[in-house]
Amino acid sequence: MNNVSTNNTDHTDHPTGQGLLTGKVAFITGAGRGIGAAAARLFAREGARLLLAARTEAQLRAVTEEVGAAGGTAAYMVCDLADPAAARTAVDRTVELYGRLDIAFNNGATGIPPGPLDEVREDDFDHVYAVNLKGTWLAMAAEVAAIRATAGTGAIVNTSSVGSLMGNPELPAYGAMKRAVNSLTESAAVTYGPEGIRVNAIAPGTTLTEMLRGWDDRSPGVIERLNARTPLRRAADPDEIAQAAAWLLSDRASYVTGTVLRVDGGMRA
């Protein structure tokens, strides 16, 4: 087991006004960049207090300081989801800091080089399993326990992918793990719905994250090709994906559970 170091910056000023997530304590994985960082900024603006988790401390510190400078409340903890103990430790830290957990956004993930199934290296397959599937499962289990013990009711959103909803010949292992996340999401929704814990997933389409830009660097033209398959003819900004997660986590989605919401510009229409 790897040691998990913590670094916390807790700002006490709260955003003014009644936001979508006012009064809620939120835990976000993969919060150092991309969709997770966009979610951190948005959730704070909407009134949530945050514990941000990711592997890279410099990125986490920057996002935490940005949230604080804008008047929000955030702390961070370095967390590698490949470490089986990491998610539970981070969730426990959230409860230690804020006394409760209301909502969680399991966005942390890793990618592997694109290519057909027979060219996927076994160690890459094992790593994407450990982070994207097992890490999500462990985080969900810890979050359910924390919500149950503190807030009593709450909501969880997992980041899936539009690539989980169809054959994914270029990213077969990644697509398989995200499809399994869909199944975990649906199973958890059925299991914990009677307790008032909602569980949903979002399936982003082409989104301008570092992961996508890296793929486009290795295979020039990927973003252009994906945009051509998307009715809106463009990629999403990470904030557009975070907006969907915020809604699902809010009380405005109080009768929504067990869904995998496509946020894909119409790609799968």
GROMACS .gro file of C-alpha atoms in nm:
model
  269
    1MET     CA    1   0.000   0.000   0.000
    2ASN     CA    2   0.134   0.342  -0.091
    3ASN     CA    3   0.140   0.615   0.169
    4VAL     CA    4  -0.118   0.886   0.097
    5SER     CA    5  -0.004   1.236   0.183
    6THR     CA    6  -0.251   1.512   0.258
    7ASN     CA    7  -0.234   1.885   0.203
    8ASN     CA    8  -0.534   2.092   0.300
    9THR     CA    9  -0.629   2.453   0.241
   10ASP     CA   10  -0.965   2.534   0.401
   11HIS     CA   11  -1.125   2.867   0.311
   12THR     CA   12  -1.410   2.983   0.534
   13ASP     CA   13  -1.576   3.235   0.304
   14HIS     CA   14  -1.887   3.096   0.135
   15PRO     CA   15  -2.029   3.204  -0.200
   16THR     CA   16  -2.324   3.435  -0.146
   17GLY     CA   17  -2.676   3.351  -0.256
   18GLN     CA   18  -2.861   3.024  -0.293
   19GLY     CA   19  -2.676   2.796  -0.531
   20LEU     CA   20  -2.762   2.461  -0.681
   21LEU     CA   21  -2.549   2.282  -0.419
   22THR     CA   22  -2.571   2.522  -0.125
   23GLY     CA   23  -2.516   2.350   0.209
   24LYS     CA   24  -2.372   2.033   0.059
   25VAL     CA   25  -2.032   1.878   0.119
   26ALA     CA   26  -1.885   1.731  -0.199
   27PHE     CA   27  -1.601   1.489  -0.267
   28ILE     CA   28  -1.447   1.499  -0.617
   29THR     CA   29  -1.187   1.264  -0.763
   30GLY     CA   30  -0.976   1.356  -1.062
   31ALA     CA   31  -1.013   1.717  -0.948
   32GLY     CA   32  -0.674   1.846  -1.059
   33ARG     CA   33  -0.756   1.909  -1.423
   34GLY     CA   34  -1.013   1.871  -1.698
   35ILE     CA   35  -1.370   1.785  -1.603
   36GLY     CA   36  -1.281   1.739  -1.236
   37ALA     CA   37  -1.124   2.084  -1.204
   38ALA     CA   38  -1.419   2.238  -1.388
   39ALA     CA   39  -1.651   2.059  -1.145
   40ALA     CA   40  -1.457   2.193  -0.848
   41ARG     CA   41  -1.496   2.551  -0.968
   42LEU     CA   42  -1.863   2.503  -1.054
   43PHE     CA   43  -1.965   2.315  -0.738
   44ALA     CA   44  -1.799   2.582  -0.525
   45ARG     CA   45  -1.980   2.859  -0.714
   46GLU     CA   46  -2.302   2.668  -0.652
   47GLY     CA   47  -2.238   2.667  -0.277
   48ALA     CA   48  -2.078   2.331  -0.197
   49ARG     CA   49  -1.780   2.281   0.033
   50LEU     CA   50  -1.522   2.057  -0.132
   51LEU     CA   51  -1.261   1.793  -0.074
   52LEU     CA   52  -1.062   1.759  -0.395
   53ALA     CA   53  -0.863   1.444  -0.471
   54ALA     CA   54  -0.618   1.359  -0.750
   55ARG     CA   55  -0.267   1.225  -0.800
   56THR     CA   56  -0.082   1.551  -0.872
   57GLU     CA   57  -0.039   1.786  -0.578
   58ALA     CA   58   0.058   2.093  -0.780
   59GLN     CA   59  -0.262   2.072  -0.983
   60LEU     CA   60  -0.475   2.015  -0.674
   61ARG     CA   61  -0.317   2.308  -0.492
   62ALA     CA   62  -0.378   2.537  -0.789
   63VAL     CA   63  -0.746   2.444  -0.818
   64THR     CA   64  -0.796   2.470  -0.441
   65GLU     CA   65  -0.639   2.816  -0.434
   66GLU     CA   66  -0.852   2.924  -0.730
   67VAL     CA   67  -1.168   2.812  -0.552
   68GLY     CA   68  -1.064   2.996  -0.237
   69ALA     CA   69  -0.978   3.315  -0.425
   70ALA     CA   70  -1.329   3.312  -0.571
   71GLY     CA   71  -1.482   3.288  -0.225
   72GLY     CA   72  -1.541   2.914  -0.208
   73THR     CA   73  -1.444   2.650   0.048
   74ALA     CA   74  -1.207   2.372  -0.054
   75ALA     CA   75  -0.940   2.140   0.077
   76TYR     CA   76  -0.739   1.879  -0.108
   77MET     CA   77  -0.578   1.543  -0.058
   78VAL     CA   78  -0.333   1.366  -0.285
   79CYS     CA   79  -0.503   1.041  -0.383
   80ASP     CA   80  -0.397   0.771  -0.632
   81LEU     CA   81  -0.702   0.557  -0.709
   82ALA     CA   82  -0.470   0.270  -0.800
   83ASP     CA   83  -0.401   0.242  -0.425
   84PRO     CA   84  -0.691   0.040  -0.278
   85ALA     CA   85  -0.686   0.240   0.046
   86ALA     CA   86  -0.672   0.584  -0.112
   87ALA     CA   87  -1.040   0.655  -0.180
   88ARG     CA   88  -1.155   0.550   0.167
   89THR     CA   89  -0.881   0.759   0.327
   90ALA     CA   90  -0.985   1.064   0.126
   91VAL     CA   91  -1.356   1.015   0.200
   92ASP     CA   92  -1.276   0.979   0.570
   93ARG     CA   93  -1.078   1.303   0.550
   94THR     CA   94  -1.379   1.478   0.398
   95VAL     CA   95  -1.592   1.379   0.697
   96GLU     CA   96  -1.315   1.482   0.939
   97LEU     CA   97  -1.297   1.829   0.784
   98TYR     CA   98  -1.664   1.904   0.731
   99GLY     CA   99  -1.852   1.660   0.954
  100ARG     CA  100  -2.051   1.502   0.673
  101LEU     CA  101  -2.066   1.389   0.312
  102ASP     CA  102  -2.364   1.472   0.093
  103ILE     CA  103  -2.250   1.423  -0.266
  104ALA     CA  104  -1.962   1.266  -0.457
  105PHE     CA  105  -1.836   1.296  -0.814
  106ASN     CA  106  -1.619   1.000  -0.912
  107ASN     CA  107  -1.440   1.151  -1.208
  108GLY     CA  108  -1.086   1.020  -1.163
  109ALA     CA  109  -0.965   0.802  -1.449
  110THR     CA  110  -0.661   0.709  -1.649
  111GLY     CA  111  -0.614   0.642  -2.017
  112ILE     CA  112  -0.400   0.404  -2.215
  113PRO     CA  113  -0.257   0.428  -2.568
  114PRO     CA  114  -0.524   0.376  -2.836
  115GLY     CA  115  -0.511   0.062  -3.044
  116PRO     CA  116  -0.690  -0.266  -3.116
  117LEU     CA  117  -0.760  -0.519  -2.843
  118ASP     CA  118  -0.476  -0.755  -2.935
  119GLU     CA  119  -0.222  -0.473  -2.901
  120VAL     CA  120  -0.325  -0.365  -2.550
  121ARG     CA  121  -0.043  -0.444  -2.309
  122GLU     CA  122  -0.140  -0.647  -2.005
  123ASP     CA  123   0.006  -0.397  -1.761
  124ASP     CA  124  -0.193  -0.117  -1.926
  125PHE     CA  125  -0.509  -0.325  -1.900
  126ASP     CA  126  -0.442  -0.395  -1.533
  127HIS     CA  127  -0.378  -0.026  -1.462
  128VAL     CA  128  -0.692   0.101  -1.633
  129TYR     CA  129  -0.887  -0.167  -1.443
  130ALA     CA  130  -0.732  -0.065  -1.109
  131VAL     CA  131  -0.808   0.305  -1.154
  132ASN     CA  132  -1.118   0.332  -1.371
  133LEU     CA  133  -1.318   0.036  -1.241
  134LYS     CA  134  -1.181  -0.091  -0.911
  135GLY     CA  135  -1.100   0.263  -0.796
  136THR     CA  136  -1.455   0.375  -0.874
  137TRP     CA  137  -1.602   0.073  -0.696
  138LEU     CA  138  -1.393   0.136  -0.384
  139ALA     CA  139  -1.480   0.506  -0.387
  140MET     CA  140  -1.852   0.432  -0.418
  141ALA     CA  141  -1.841   0.190  -0.126
  142ALA     CA  142  -1.665   0.446   0.093
  143GLU     CA  143  -1.901   0.724  -0.014
  144VAL     CA  144  -2.215   0.523   0.054
  145ALA     CA  145  -2.085   0.441   0.403
  146ALA     CA  146  -2.000   0.807   0.472
  147ILE     CA  147  -2.332   0.943   0.342
  148ARG     CA  148  -2.523   0.682   0.539
  149ALA     CA  149  -2.334   0.763   0.860
  150THR     CA  150  -2.355   1.143   0.832
  151ALA     CA  151  -2.599   1.314   0.593
  152GLY     CA  152  -2.825   1.008   0.575
  153THR     CA  153  -2.925   1.074   0.216
  154GLY     CA  154  -2.726   1.201  -0.081
  155ALA     CA  155  -2.615   1.146  -0.437
  156ILE     CA  156  -2.323   1.003  -0.631
  157VAL     CA  157  -2.229   1.062  -0.994
  158ASN     CA  158  -1.972   0.855  -1.182
  159THR     CA  159  -1.798   0.967  -1.499
  160SER     CA  160  -1.846   0.710  -1.772
  161SER     CA  161  -1.795   0.773  -2.144
  162VAL     CA  162  -1.997   0.772  -2.463
  163GLY     CA  163  -1.741   0.511  -2.569
  164SER     CA  164  -1.896   0.272  -2.316
  165LEU     CA  165  -2.225   0.268  -2.507
  166MET     CA  166  -2.096   0.109  -2.827
  167GLY     CA  167  -1.811  -0.091  -2.968
  168ASN     CA  168  -1.486   0.093  -2.899
  169PRO     CA  169  -1.220  -0.053  -3.130
  170GLU     CA  170  -0.965   0.221  -3.065
  171LEU     CA  171  -0.997   0.216  -2.685
  172PRO     CA  172  -1.132  -0.132  -2.608
  173ALA     CA  173  -1.004  -0.165  -2.250
  174TYR     CA  174  -1.106   0.190  -2.157
  175GLY     CA  175  -1.453   0.136  -2.304
  176ALA     CA  176  -1.492  -0.196  -2.123
  177MET     CA  177  -1.408  -0.044  -1.785
  178LYS     CA  178  -1.648   0.243  -1.840
  179ARG     CA  179  -1.923   0.002  -1.945
  180ALA     CA  180  -1.864  -0.182  -1.619
  181VAL     CA  181  -1.893   0.151  -1.435
  182ASN     CA  182  -2.238   0.186  -1.593
  183SER     CA  183  -2.335  -0.150  -1.445
  184LEU     CA  184  -2.200  -0.055  -1.101
  185THR     CA  185  -2.399   0.268  -1.123
  186GLU     CA  186  -2.724   0.092  -1.202
  187SER     CA  187  -2.671  -0.176  -0.938
  188ALA     CA  188  -2.594   0.082  -0.672
  189ALA     CA  189  -2.899   0.287  -0.767
  190VAL     CA  190  -3.123  -0.015  -0.711
  191THR     CA  191  -2.946  -0.112  -0.387
  192TYR     CA  192  -2.931   0.228  -0.218
  193GLY     CA  193  -3.238   0.401  -0.360
  194PRO     CA  194  -3.457   0.285  -0.070
  195GLU     CA  195  -3.218   0.467   0.165
  196GLY     CA  196  -3.244   0.792  -0.031
  197ILE     CA  197  -2.901   0.766  -0.195
  198ARG     CA  198  -2.922   0.834  -0.567
  199VAL     CA  199  -2.651   0.704  -0.803
  200ASN     CA  200  -2.614   0.816  -1.165
  201ALA     CA  201  -2.345   0.842  -1.431
  202ILE     CA  202  -2.264   1.083  -1.708
  203ALA     CA  203  -2.132   0.968  -2.046
  204PRO     CA  204  -1.938   1.256  -2.199
  205GLY     CA  205  -1.873   1.271  -2.569
  206THR     CA  206  -1.575   1.452  -2.719
  207THR     CA  207  -1.447   1.683  -2.445
  208LEU     CA  208  -1.143   1.911  -2.457
  209THR     CA  209  -0.945   1.751  -2.176
  210GLU     CA  210  -0.574   1.680  -2.153
  211MET     CA  211  -0.646   1.313  -2.222
  212LEU     CA  212  -0.820   1.394  -2.551
  213ARG     CA  213  -0.557   1.646  -2.657
  214GLY     CA  214  -0.289   1.385  -2.590
  215TRP     CA  215  -0.472   1.137  -2.813
  216ASP     CA  216  -0.499   1.400  -3.085
  217ASP     CA  217  -0.125   1.471  -3.058
  218ARG     CA  218  -0.047   1.101  -3.110
  219SER     CA  219  -0.309   1.062  -3.384
  220PRO     CA  220  -0.356   1.400  -3.553
  221GLY     CA  221  -0.710   1.462  -3.671
  222VAL     CA  222  -0.889   1.262  -3.400
  223ILE     CA  223  -1.077   1.563  -3.261
  224GLU     CA  224  -1.178   1.678  -3.609
  225ARG     CA  225  -1.300   1.328  -3.694
  226LEU     CA  226  -1.501   1.298  -3.373
  227ASN     CA  227  -1.654   1.641  -3.426
  228ALA     CA  228  -1.768   1.534  -3.771
  229ARG     CA  229  -1.965   1.251  -3.606
  230THR     CA  230  -2.126   1.490  -3.356
  231PRO     CA  231  -2.445   1.674  -3.459
  232LEU     CA  232  -2.335   1.989  -3.274
  233ARG     CA  233  -2.009   1.972  -3.475
  234ARG     CA  234  -1.783   2.063  -3.185
  235ALA     CA  235  -1.622   1.927  -2.872
  236ALA     CA  236  -1.751   2.010  -2.526
  237ASP     CA  237  -1.576   2.239  -2.282
  238PRO     CA  238  -1.515   2.054  -1.952
  239ASP     CA  239  -1.751   2.297  -1.776
  240GLU     CA  240  -2.038   2.175  -1.994
  241ILE     CA  241  -1.985   1.822  -1.864
  242ALA     CA  242  -1.952   1.946  -1.505
  243GLN     CA  243  -2.286   2.126  -1.539
  244ALA     CA  244  -2.460   1.793  -1.604
  245ALA     CA  245  -2.292   1.635  -1.302
  246ALA     CA  246  -2.392   1.929  -1.080
  247TRP     CA  247  -2.756   1.894  -1.183
  248LEU     CA  248  -2.761   1.520  -1.116
  249LEU     CA  249  -2.606   1.578  -0.772
  250SER     CA  250  -2.851   1.855  -0.686
  251ASP     CA  251  -3.197   1.826  -0.534
  252ARG     CA  252  -3.340   1.935  -0.868
  253ALA     CA  253  -3.268   1.581  -0.991
  254SER     CA  254  -3.439   1.428  -0.687
  255TYR     CA  255  -3.631   1.167  -0.891
  256VAL     CA  256  -3.339   1.068  -1.115
  257THR     CA  257  -3.137   0.760  -1.025
  258GLY     CA  258  -2.986   0.469  -1.213
  259THR     CA  259  -2.938   0.663  -1.534
  260VAL     CA  260  -2.634   0.700  -1.759
  261LEU     CA  261  -2.686   1.047  -1.900
  262ARG     CA  262  -2.529   1.111  -2.239
  263VAL     CA  263  -2.364   1.453  -2.259
  264ASP     CA  264  -2.230   1.402  -2.608
  265GLY     CA  265  -2.356   1.670  -2.844
  266GLY     CA  266  -2.586   1.413  -3.002
  267MET     CA  267  -2.314   1.166  -3.100
  268ARG     CA  268  -2.526   0.866  -3.000
  269ALA     CA  269  -2.860   1.007  -3.117
   0.00000   0.00000   0.00000
